[in-house]
Short mmCIF file of N, CA and C in Angstrom, two decimals:
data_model
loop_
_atom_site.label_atom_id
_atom_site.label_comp_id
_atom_site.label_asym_id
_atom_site.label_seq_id
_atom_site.Cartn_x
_atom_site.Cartn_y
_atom_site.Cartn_z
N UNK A 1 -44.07 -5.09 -12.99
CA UNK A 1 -45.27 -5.43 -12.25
C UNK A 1 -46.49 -5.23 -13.15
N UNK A 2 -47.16 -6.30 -13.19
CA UNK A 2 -48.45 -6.00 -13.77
C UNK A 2 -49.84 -6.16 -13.33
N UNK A 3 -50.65 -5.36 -13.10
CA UNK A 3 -51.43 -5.52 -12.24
C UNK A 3 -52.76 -5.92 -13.01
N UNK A 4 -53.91 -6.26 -12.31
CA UNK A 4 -55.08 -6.53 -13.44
C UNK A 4 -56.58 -6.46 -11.88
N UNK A 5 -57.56 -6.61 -12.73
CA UNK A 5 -58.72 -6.39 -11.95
C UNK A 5 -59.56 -7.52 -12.24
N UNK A 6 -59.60 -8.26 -11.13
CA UNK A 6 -60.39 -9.31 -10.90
C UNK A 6 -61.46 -9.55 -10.15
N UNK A 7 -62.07 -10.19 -10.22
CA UNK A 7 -63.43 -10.49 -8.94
C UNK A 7 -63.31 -11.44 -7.64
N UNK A 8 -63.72 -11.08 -6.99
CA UNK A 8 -63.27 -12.10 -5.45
C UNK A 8 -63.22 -13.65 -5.64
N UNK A 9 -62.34 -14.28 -5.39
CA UNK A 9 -62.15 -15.76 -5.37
C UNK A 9 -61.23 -16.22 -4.18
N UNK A 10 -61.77 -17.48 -4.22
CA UNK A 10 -60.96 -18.21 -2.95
C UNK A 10 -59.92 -18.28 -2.89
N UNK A 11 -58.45 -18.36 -3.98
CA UNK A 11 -57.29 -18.37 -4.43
C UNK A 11 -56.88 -17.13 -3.55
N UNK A 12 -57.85 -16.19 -2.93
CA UNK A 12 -56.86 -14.64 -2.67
C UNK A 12 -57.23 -14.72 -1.04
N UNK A 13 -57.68 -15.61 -0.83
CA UNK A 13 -58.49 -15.48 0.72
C UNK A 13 -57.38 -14.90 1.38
N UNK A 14 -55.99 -15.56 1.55
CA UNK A 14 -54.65 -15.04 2.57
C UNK A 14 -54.64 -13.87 2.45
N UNK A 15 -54.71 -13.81 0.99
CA UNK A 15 -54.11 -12.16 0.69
C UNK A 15 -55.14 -10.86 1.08
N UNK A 16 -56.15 -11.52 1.01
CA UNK A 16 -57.21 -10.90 1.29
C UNK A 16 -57.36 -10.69 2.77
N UNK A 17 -57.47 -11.43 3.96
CA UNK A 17 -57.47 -11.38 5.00
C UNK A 17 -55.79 -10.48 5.76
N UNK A 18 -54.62 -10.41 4.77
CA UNK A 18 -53.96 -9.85 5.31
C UNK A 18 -54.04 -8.82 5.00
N UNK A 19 -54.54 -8.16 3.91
CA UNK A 19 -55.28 -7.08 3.37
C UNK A 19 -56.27 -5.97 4.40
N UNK A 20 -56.87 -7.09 5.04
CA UNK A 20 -58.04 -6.54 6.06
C UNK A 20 -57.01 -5.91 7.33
N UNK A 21 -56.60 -6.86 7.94
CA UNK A 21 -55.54 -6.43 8.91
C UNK A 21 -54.42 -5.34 8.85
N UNK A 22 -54.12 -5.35 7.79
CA UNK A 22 -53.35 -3.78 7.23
C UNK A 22 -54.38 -2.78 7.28
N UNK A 23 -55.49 -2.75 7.20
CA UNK A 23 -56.42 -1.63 7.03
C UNK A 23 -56.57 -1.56 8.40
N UNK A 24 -56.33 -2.23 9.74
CA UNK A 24 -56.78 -2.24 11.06
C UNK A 24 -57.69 -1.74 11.52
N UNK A 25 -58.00 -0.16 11.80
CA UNK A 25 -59.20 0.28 12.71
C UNK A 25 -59.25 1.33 11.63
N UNK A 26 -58.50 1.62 9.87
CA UNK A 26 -58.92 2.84 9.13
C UNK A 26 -60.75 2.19 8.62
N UNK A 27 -61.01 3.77 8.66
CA UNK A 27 -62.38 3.60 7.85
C UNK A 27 -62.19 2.50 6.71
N UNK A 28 -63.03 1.87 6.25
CA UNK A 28 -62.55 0.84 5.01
C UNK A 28 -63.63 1.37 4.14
N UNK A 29 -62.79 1.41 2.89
CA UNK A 29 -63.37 1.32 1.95
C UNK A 29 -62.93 0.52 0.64
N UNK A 30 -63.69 -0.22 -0.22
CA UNK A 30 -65.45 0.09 -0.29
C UNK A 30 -66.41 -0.46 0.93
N UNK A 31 -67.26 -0.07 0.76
CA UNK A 31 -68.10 -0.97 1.79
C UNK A 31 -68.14 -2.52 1.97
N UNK A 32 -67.84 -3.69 1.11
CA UNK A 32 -67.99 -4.95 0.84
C UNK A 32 -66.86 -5.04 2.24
N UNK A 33 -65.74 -4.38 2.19
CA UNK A 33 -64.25 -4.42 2.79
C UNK A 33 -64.58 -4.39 4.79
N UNK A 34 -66.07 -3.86 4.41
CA UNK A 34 -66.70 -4.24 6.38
C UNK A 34 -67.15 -5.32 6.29
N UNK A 35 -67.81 -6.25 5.70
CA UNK A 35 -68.60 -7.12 5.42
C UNK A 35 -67.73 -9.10 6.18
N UNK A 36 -68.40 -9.56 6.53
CA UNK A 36 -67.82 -10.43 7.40
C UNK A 36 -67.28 -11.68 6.60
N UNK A 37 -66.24 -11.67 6.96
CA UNK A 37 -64.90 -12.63 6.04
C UNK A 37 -64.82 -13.87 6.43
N UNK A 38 -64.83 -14.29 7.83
CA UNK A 38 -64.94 -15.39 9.03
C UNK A 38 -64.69 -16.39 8.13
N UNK A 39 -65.87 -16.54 7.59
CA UNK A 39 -65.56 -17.68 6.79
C UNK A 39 -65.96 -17.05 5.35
N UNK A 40 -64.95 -17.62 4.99
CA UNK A 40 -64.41 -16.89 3.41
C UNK A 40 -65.33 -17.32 2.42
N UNK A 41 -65.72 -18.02 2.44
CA UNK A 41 -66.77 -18.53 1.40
C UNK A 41 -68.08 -18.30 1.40
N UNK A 42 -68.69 -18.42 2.46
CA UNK A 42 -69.75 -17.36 2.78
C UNK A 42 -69.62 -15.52 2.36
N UNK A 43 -68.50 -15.41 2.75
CA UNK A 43 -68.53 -13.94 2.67
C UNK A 43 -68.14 -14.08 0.90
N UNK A 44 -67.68 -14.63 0.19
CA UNK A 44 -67.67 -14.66 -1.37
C UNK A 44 -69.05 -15.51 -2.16
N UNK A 45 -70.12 -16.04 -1.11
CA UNK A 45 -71.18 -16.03 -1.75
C UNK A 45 -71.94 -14.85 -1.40
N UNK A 46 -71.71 -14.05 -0.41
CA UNK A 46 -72.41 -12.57 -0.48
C UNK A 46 -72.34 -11.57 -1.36
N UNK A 47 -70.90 -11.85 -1.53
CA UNK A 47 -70.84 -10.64 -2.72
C UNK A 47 -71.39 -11.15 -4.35
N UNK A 48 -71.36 -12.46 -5.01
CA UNK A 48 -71.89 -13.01 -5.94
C UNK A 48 -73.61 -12.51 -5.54
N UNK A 49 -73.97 -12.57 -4.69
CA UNK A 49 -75.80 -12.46 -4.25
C UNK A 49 -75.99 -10.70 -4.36
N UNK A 50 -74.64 -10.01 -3.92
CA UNK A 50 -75.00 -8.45 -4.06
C UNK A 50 -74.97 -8.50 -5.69
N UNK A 51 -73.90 -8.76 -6.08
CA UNK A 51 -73.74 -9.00 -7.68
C UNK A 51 -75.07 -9.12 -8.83
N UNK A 52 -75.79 -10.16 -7.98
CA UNK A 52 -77.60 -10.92 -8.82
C UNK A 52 -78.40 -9.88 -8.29
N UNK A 53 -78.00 -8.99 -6.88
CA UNK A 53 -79.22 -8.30 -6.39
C UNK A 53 -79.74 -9.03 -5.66
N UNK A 54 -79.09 -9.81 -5.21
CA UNK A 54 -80.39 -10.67 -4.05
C UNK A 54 -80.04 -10.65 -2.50
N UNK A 55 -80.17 -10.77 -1.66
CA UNK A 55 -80.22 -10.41 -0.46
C UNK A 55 -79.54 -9.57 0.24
N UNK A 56 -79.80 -8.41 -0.76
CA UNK A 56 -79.11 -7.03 -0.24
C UNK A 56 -79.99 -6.72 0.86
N UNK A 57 -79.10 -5.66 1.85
CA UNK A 57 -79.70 -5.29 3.13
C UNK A 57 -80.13 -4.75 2.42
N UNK A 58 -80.70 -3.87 3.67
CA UNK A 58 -81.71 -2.44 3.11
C UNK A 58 -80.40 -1.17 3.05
N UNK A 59 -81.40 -0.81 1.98
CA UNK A 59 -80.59 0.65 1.46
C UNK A 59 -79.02 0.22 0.18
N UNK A 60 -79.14 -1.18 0.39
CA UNK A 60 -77.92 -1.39 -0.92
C UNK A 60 -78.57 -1.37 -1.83
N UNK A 61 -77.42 -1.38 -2.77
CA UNK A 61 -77.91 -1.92 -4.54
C UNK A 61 -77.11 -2.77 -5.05
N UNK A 62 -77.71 -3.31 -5.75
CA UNK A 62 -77.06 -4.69 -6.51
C UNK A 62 -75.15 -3.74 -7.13
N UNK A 63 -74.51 -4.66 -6.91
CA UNK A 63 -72.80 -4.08 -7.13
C UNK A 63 -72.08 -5.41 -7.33
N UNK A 64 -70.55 -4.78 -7.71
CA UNK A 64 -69.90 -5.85 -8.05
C UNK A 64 -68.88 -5.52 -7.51
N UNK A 65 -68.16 -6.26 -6.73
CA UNK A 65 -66.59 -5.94 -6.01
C UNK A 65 -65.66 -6.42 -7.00
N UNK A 66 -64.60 -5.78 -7.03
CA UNK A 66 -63.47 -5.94 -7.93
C UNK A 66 -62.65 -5.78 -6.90
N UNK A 67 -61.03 -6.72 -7.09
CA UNK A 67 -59.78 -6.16 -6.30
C UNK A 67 -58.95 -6.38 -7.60
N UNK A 68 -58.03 -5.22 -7.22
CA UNK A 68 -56.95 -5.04 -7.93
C UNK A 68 -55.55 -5.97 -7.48
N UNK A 69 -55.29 -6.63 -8.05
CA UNK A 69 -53.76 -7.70 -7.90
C UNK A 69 -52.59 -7.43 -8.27
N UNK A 70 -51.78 -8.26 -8.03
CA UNK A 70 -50.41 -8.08 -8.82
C UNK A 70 -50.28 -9.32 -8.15
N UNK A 71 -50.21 -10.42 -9.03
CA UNK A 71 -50.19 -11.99 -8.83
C UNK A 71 -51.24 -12.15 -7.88
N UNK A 72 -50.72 -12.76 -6.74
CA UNK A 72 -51.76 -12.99 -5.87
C UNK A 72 -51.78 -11.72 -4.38
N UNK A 73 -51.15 -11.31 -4.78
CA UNK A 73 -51.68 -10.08 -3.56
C UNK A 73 -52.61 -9.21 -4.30
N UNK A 74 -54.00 -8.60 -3.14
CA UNK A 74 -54.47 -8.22 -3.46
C UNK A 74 -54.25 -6.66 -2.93
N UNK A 75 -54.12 -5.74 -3.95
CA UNK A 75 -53.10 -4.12 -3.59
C UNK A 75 -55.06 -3.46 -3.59
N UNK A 76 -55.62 -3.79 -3.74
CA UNK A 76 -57.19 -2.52 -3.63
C UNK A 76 -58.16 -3.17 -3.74
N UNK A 77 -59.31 -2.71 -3.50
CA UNK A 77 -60.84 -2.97 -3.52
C UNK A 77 -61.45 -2.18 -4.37
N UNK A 78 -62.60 -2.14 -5.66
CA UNK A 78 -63.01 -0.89 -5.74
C UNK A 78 -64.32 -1.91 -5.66
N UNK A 79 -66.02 -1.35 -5.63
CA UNK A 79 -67.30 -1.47 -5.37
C UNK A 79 -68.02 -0.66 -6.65
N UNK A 80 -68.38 -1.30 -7.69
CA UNK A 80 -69.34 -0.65 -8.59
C UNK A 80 -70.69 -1.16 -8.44
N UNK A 81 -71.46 0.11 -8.29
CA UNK A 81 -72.84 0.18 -8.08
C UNK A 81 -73.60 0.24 -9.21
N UNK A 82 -74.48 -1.21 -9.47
CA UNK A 82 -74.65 -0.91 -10.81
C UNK A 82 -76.16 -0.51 -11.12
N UNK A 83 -76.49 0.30 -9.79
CA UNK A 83 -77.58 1.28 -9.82
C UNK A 83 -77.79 1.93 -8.74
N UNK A 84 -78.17 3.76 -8.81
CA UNK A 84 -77.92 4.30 -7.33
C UNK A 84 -79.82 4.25 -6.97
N UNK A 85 -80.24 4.23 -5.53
CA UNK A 85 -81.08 5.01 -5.52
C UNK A 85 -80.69 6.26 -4.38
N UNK A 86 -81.67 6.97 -4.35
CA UNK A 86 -81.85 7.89 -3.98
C UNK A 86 -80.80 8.07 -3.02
N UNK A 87 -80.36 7.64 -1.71
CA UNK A 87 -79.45 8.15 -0.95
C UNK A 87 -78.28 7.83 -1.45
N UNK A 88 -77.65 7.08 -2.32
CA UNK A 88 -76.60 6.71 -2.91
C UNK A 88 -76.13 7.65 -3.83
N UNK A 89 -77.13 8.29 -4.28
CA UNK A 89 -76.99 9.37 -5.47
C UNK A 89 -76.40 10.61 -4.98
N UNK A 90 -76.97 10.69 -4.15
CA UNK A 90 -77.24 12.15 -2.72
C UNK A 90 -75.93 11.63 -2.82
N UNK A 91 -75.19 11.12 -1.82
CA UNK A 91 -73.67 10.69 -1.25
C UNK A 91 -73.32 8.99 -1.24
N UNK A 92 -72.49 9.06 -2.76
CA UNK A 92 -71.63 7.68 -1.96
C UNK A 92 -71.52 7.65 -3.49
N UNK A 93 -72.28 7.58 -4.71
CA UNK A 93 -71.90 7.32 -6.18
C UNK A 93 -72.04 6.12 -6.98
N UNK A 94 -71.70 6.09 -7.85
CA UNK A 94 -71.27 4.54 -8.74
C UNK A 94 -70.16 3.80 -8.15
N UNK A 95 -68.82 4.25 -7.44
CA UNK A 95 -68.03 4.04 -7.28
C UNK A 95 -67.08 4.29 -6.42
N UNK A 96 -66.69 3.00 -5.64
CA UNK A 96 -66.42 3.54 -3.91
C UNK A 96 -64.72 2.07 -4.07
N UNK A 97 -63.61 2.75 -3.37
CA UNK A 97 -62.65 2.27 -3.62
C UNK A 97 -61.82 2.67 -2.53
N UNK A 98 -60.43 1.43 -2.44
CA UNK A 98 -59.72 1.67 -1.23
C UNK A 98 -58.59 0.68 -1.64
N UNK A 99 -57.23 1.58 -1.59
CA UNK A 99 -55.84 0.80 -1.05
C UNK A 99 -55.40 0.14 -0.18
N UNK A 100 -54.49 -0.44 -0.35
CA UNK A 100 -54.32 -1.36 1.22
C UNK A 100 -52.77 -0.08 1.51
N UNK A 101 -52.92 0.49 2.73
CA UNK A 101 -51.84 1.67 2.93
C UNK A 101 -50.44 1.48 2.46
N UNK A 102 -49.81 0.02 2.91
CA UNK A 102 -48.37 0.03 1.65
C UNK A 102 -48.47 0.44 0.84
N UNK A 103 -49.72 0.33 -0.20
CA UNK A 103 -49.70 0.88 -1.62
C UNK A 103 -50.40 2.08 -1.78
N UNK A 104 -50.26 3.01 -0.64
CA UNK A 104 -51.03 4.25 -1.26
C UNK A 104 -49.65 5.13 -1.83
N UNK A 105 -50.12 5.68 -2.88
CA UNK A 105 -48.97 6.70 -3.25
C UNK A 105 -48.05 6.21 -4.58
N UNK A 106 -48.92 5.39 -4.99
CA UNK A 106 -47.82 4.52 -5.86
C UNK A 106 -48.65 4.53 -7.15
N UNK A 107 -49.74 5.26 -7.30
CA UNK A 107 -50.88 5.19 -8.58
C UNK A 107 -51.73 4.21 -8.53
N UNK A 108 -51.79 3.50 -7.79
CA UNK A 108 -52.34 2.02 -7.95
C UNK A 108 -54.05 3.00 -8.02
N UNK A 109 -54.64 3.74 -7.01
CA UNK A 109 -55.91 4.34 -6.86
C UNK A 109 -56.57 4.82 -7.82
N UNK A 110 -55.65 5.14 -8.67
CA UNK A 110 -56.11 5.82 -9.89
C UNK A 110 -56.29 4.58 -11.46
N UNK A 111 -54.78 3.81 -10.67
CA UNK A 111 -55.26 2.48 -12.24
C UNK A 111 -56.51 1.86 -11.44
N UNK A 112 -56.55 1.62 -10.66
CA UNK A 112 -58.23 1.02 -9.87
C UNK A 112 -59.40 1.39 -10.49
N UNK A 113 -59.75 2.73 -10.33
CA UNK A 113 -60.69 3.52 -10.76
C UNK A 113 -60.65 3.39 -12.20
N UNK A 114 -59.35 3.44 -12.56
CA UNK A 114 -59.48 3.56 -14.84
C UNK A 114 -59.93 2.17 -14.79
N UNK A 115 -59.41 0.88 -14.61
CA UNK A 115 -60.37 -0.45 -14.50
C UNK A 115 -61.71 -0.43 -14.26
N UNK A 116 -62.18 0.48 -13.49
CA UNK A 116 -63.28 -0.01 -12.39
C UNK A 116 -64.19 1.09 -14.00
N UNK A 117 -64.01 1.89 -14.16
CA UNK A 117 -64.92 2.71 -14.99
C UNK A 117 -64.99 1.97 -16.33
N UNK A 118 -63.80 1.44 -16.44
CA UNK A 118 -63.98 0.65 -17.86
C UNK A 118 -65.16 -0.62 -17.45
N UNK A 119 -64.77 -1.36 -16.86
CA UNK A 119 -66.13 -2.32 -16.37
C UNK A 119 -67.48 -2.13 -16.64
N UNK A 120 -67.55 -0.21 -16.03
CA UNK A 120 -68.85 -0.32 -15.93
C UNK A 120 -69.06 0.67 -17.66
N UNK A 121 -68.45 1.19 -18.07
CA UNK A 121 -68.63 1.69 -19.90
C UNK A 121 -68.93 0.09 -20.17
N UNK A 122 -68.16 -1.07 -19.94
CA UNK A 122 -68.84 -2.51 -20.50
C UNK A 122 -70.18 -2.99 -19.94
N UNK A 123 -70.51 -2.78 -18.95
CA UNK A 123 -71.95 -3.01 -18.34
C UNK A 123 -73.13 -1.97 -19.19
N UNK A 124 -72.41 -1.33 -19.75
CA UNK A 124 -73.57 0.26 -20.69
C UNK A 124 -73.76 1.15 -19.63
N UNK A 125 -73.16 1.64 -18.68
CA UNK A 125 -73.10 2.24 -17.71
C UNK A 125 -72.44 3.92 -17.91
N UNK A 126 -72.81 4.98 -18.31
CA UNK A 126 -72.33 6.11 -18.97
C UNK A 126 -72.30 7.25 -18.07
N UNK A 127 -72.92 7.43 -17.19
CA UNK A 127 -72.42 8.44 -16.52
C UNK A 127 -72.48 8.30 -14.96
N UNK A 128 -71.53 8.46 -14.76
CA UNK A 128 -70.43 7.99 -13.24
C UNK A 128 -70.58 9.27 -12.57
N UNK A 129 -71.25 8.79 -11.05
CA UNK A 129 -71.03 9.49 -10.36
C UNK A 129 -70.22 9.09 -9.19
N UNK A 130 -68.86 9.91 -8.65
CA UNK A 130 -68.12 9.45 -8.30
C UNK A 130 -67.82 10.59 -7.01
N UNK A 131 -67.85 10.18 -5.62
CA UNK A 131 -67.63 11.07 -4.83
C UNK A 131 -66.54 10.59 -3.51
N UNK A 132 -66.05 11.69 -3.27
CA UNK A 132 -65.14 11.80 -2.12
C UNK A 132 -65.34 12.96 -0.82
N UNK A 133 -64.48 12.80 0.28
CA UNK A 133 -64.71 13.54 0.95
C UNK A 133 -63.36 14.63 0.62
N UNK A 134 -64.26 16.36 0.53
CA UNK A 134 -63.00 17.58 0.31
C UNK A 134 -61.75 16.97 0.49
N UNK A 135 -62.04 16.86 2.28
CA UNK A 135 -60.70 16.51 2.94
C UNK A 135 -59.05 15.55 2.61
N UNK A 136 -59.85 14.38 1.54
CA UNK A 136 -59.52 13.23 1.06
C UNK A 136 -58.82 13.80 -0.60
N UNK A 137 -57.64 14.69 -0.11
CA UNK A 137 -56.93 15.20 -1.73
C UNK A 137 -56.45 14.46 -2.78
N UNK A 138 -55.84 13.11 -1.89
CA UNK A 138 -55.49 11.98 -3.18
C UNK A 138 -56.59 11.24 -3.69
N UNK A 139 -57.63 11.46 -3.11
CA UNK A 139 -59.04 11.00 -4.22
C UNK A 139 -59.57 11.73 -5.14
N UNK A 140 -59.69 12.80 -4.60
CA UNK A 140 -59.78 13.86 -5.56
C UNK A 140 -58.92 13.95 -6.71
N UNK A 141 -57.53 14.18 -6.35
CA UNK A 141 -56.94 13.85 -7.45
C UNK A 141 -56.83 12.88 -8.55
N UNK A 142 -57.46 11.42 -7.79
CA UNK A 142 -57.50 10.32 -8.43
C UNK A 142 -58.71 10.30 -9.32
N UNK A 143 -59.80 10.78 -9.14
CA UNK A 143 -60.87 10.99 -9.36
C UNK A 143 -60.87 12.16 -10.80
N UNK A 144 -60.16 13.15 -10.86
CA UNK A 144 -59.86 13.97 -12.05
C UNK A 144 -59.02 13.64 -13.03
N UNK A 145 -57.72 13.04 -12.46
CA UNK A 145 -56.97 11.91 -13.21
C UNK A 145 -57.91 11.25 -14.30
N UNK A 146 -58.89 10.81 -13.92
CA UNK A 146 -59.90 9.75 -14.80
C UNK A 146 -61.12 10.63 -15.49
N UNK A 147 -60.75 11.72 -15.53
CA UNK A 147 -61.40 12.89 -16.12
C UNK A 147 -62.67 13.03 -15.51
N UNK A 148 -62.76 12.80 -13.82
CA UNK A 148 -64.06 13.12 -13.11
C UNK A 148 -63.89 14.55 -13.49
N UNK A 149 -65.48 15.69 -13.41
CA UNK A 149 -65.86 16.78 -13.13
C UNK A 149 -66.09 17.16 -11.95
N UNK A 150 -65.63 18.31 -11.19
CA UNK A 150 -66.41 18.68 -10.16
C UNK A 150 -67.94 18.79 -10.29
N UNK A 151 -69.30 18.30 -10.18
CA UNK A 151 -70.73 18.58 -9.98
C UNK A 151 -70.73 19.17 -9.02
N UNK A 152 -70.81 18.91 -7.59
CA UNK A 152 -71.33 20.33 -6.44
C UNK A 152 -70.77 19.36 -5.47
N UNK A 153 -70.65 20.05 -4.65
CA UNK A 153 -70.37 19.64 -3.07
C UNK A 153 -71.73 19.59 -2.09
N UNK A 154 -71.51 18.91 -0.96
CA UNK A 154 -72.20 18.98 -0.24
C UNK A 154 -71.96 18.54 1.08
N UNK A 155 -72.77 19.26 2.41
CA UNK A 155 -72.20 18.58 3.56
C UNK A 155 -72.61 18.47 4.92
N UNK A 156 -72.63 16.97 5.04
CA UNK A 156 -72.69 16.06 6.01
C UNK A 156 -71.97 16.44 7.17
N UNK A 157 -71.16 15.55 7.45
CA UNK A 157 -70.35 15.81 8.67
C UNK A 157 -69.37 16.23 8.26
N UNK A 158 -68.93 16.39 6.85
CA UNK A 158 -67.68 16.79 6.42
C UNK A 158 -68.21 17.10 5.04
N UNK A 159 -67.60 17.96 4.00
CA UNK A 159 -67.92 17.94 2.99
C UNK A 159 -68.00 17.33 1.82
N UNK A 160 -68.72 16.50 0.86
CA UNK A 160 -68.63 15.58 0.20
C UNK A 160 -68.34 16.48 -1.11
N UNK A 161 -67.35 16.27 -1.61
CA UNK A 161 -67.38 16.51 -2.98
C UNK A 161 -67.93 14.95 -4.40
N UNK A 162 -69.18 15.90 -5.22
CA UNK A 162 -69.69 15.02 -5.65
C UNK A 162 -69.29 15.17 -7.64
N UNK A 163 -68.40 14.18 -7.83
CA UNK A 163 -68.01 14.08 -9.34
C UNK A 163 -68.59 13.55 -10.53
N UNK A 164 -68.49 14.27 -11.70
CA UNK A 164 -69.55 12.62 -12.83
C UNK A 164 -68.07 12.69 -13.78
N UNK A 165 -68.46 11.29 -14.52
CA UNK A 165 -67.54 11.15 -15.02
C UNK A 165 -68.15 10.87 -16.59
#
């Protein structure tokens, strides 16, 4: 199996939409992964427009969605932020990512993240801040795997552990 990291295209729409439905009522992550699919092409000129920075809601930042493949199924999502402000910094990071549950447990989270950081070392992007919730141990783990640091915790409704990389 070989997997690789690509950017959203119409070729994955099935895979993509069955993707969504496996995730059913879990929290989704990255954020792009709430974002309205209906019609597929619309929702893949949104993410090209988050991409330029242009008609981000309020409180986003310009980002780039990546999914992780293996042919045409799409096995993850990750979301690189290719600038935080202020509440992004506080909680949420450079880098926000999610399995589709068949494939949790299988490393895929962690080759995600080694892709997703290489991207942004190619964008000139050098220090990653990368956060999870305590609770959430296989992120954490995935997250040190890729030689994240613990920086500090903090907490919300739950505790955020906040990483640089």
């Amino acid at each position: 199996m070989t997997v690789m990291l690509v950017k959203p295209h119409l070729r994955f729409k099935e895979s993509y939409n069955n993707y969504i439905n496996e995730l059913a009522d879990e929290d989704r992550h990255p954020l792009t992964t709430e974002f309205d699919h209906t019609n597929f092409e619309s929702f893949l000129n949104k993410l090209r427009d988050y991409e330029k920075g242009e008609s981000l809601e309020e409180g986003h930042v310009p980002n780039i969605t990546y999914w992780l493949v293996d042919g045409n199924e799409i096995i993850g999502a990750s979301n690189l932020r290719l600038k935080l402000n202020e509440q992004i910094e506080y909680c949420g990071g450079h880098i926000g990512l999610g399995i589709r549950p068949s494939k949790r447990g299988q490393n895929f989270g962690s080759k995600l993240l080694e892709l997703t950081i290489q991207e942004a070392w190619k964008l000139g992007l050098t220090e990653l801040h990368i956060h999870c919730y305590k609770s959430n141990l296989a992120s954490a783990k995935t997250i040190e795997a890729n030689n994240g640091r613990l920086h500090s915790e903090i907490t919300l409704n739950q505790v955020v552990q906040r990483y640089v990389e």
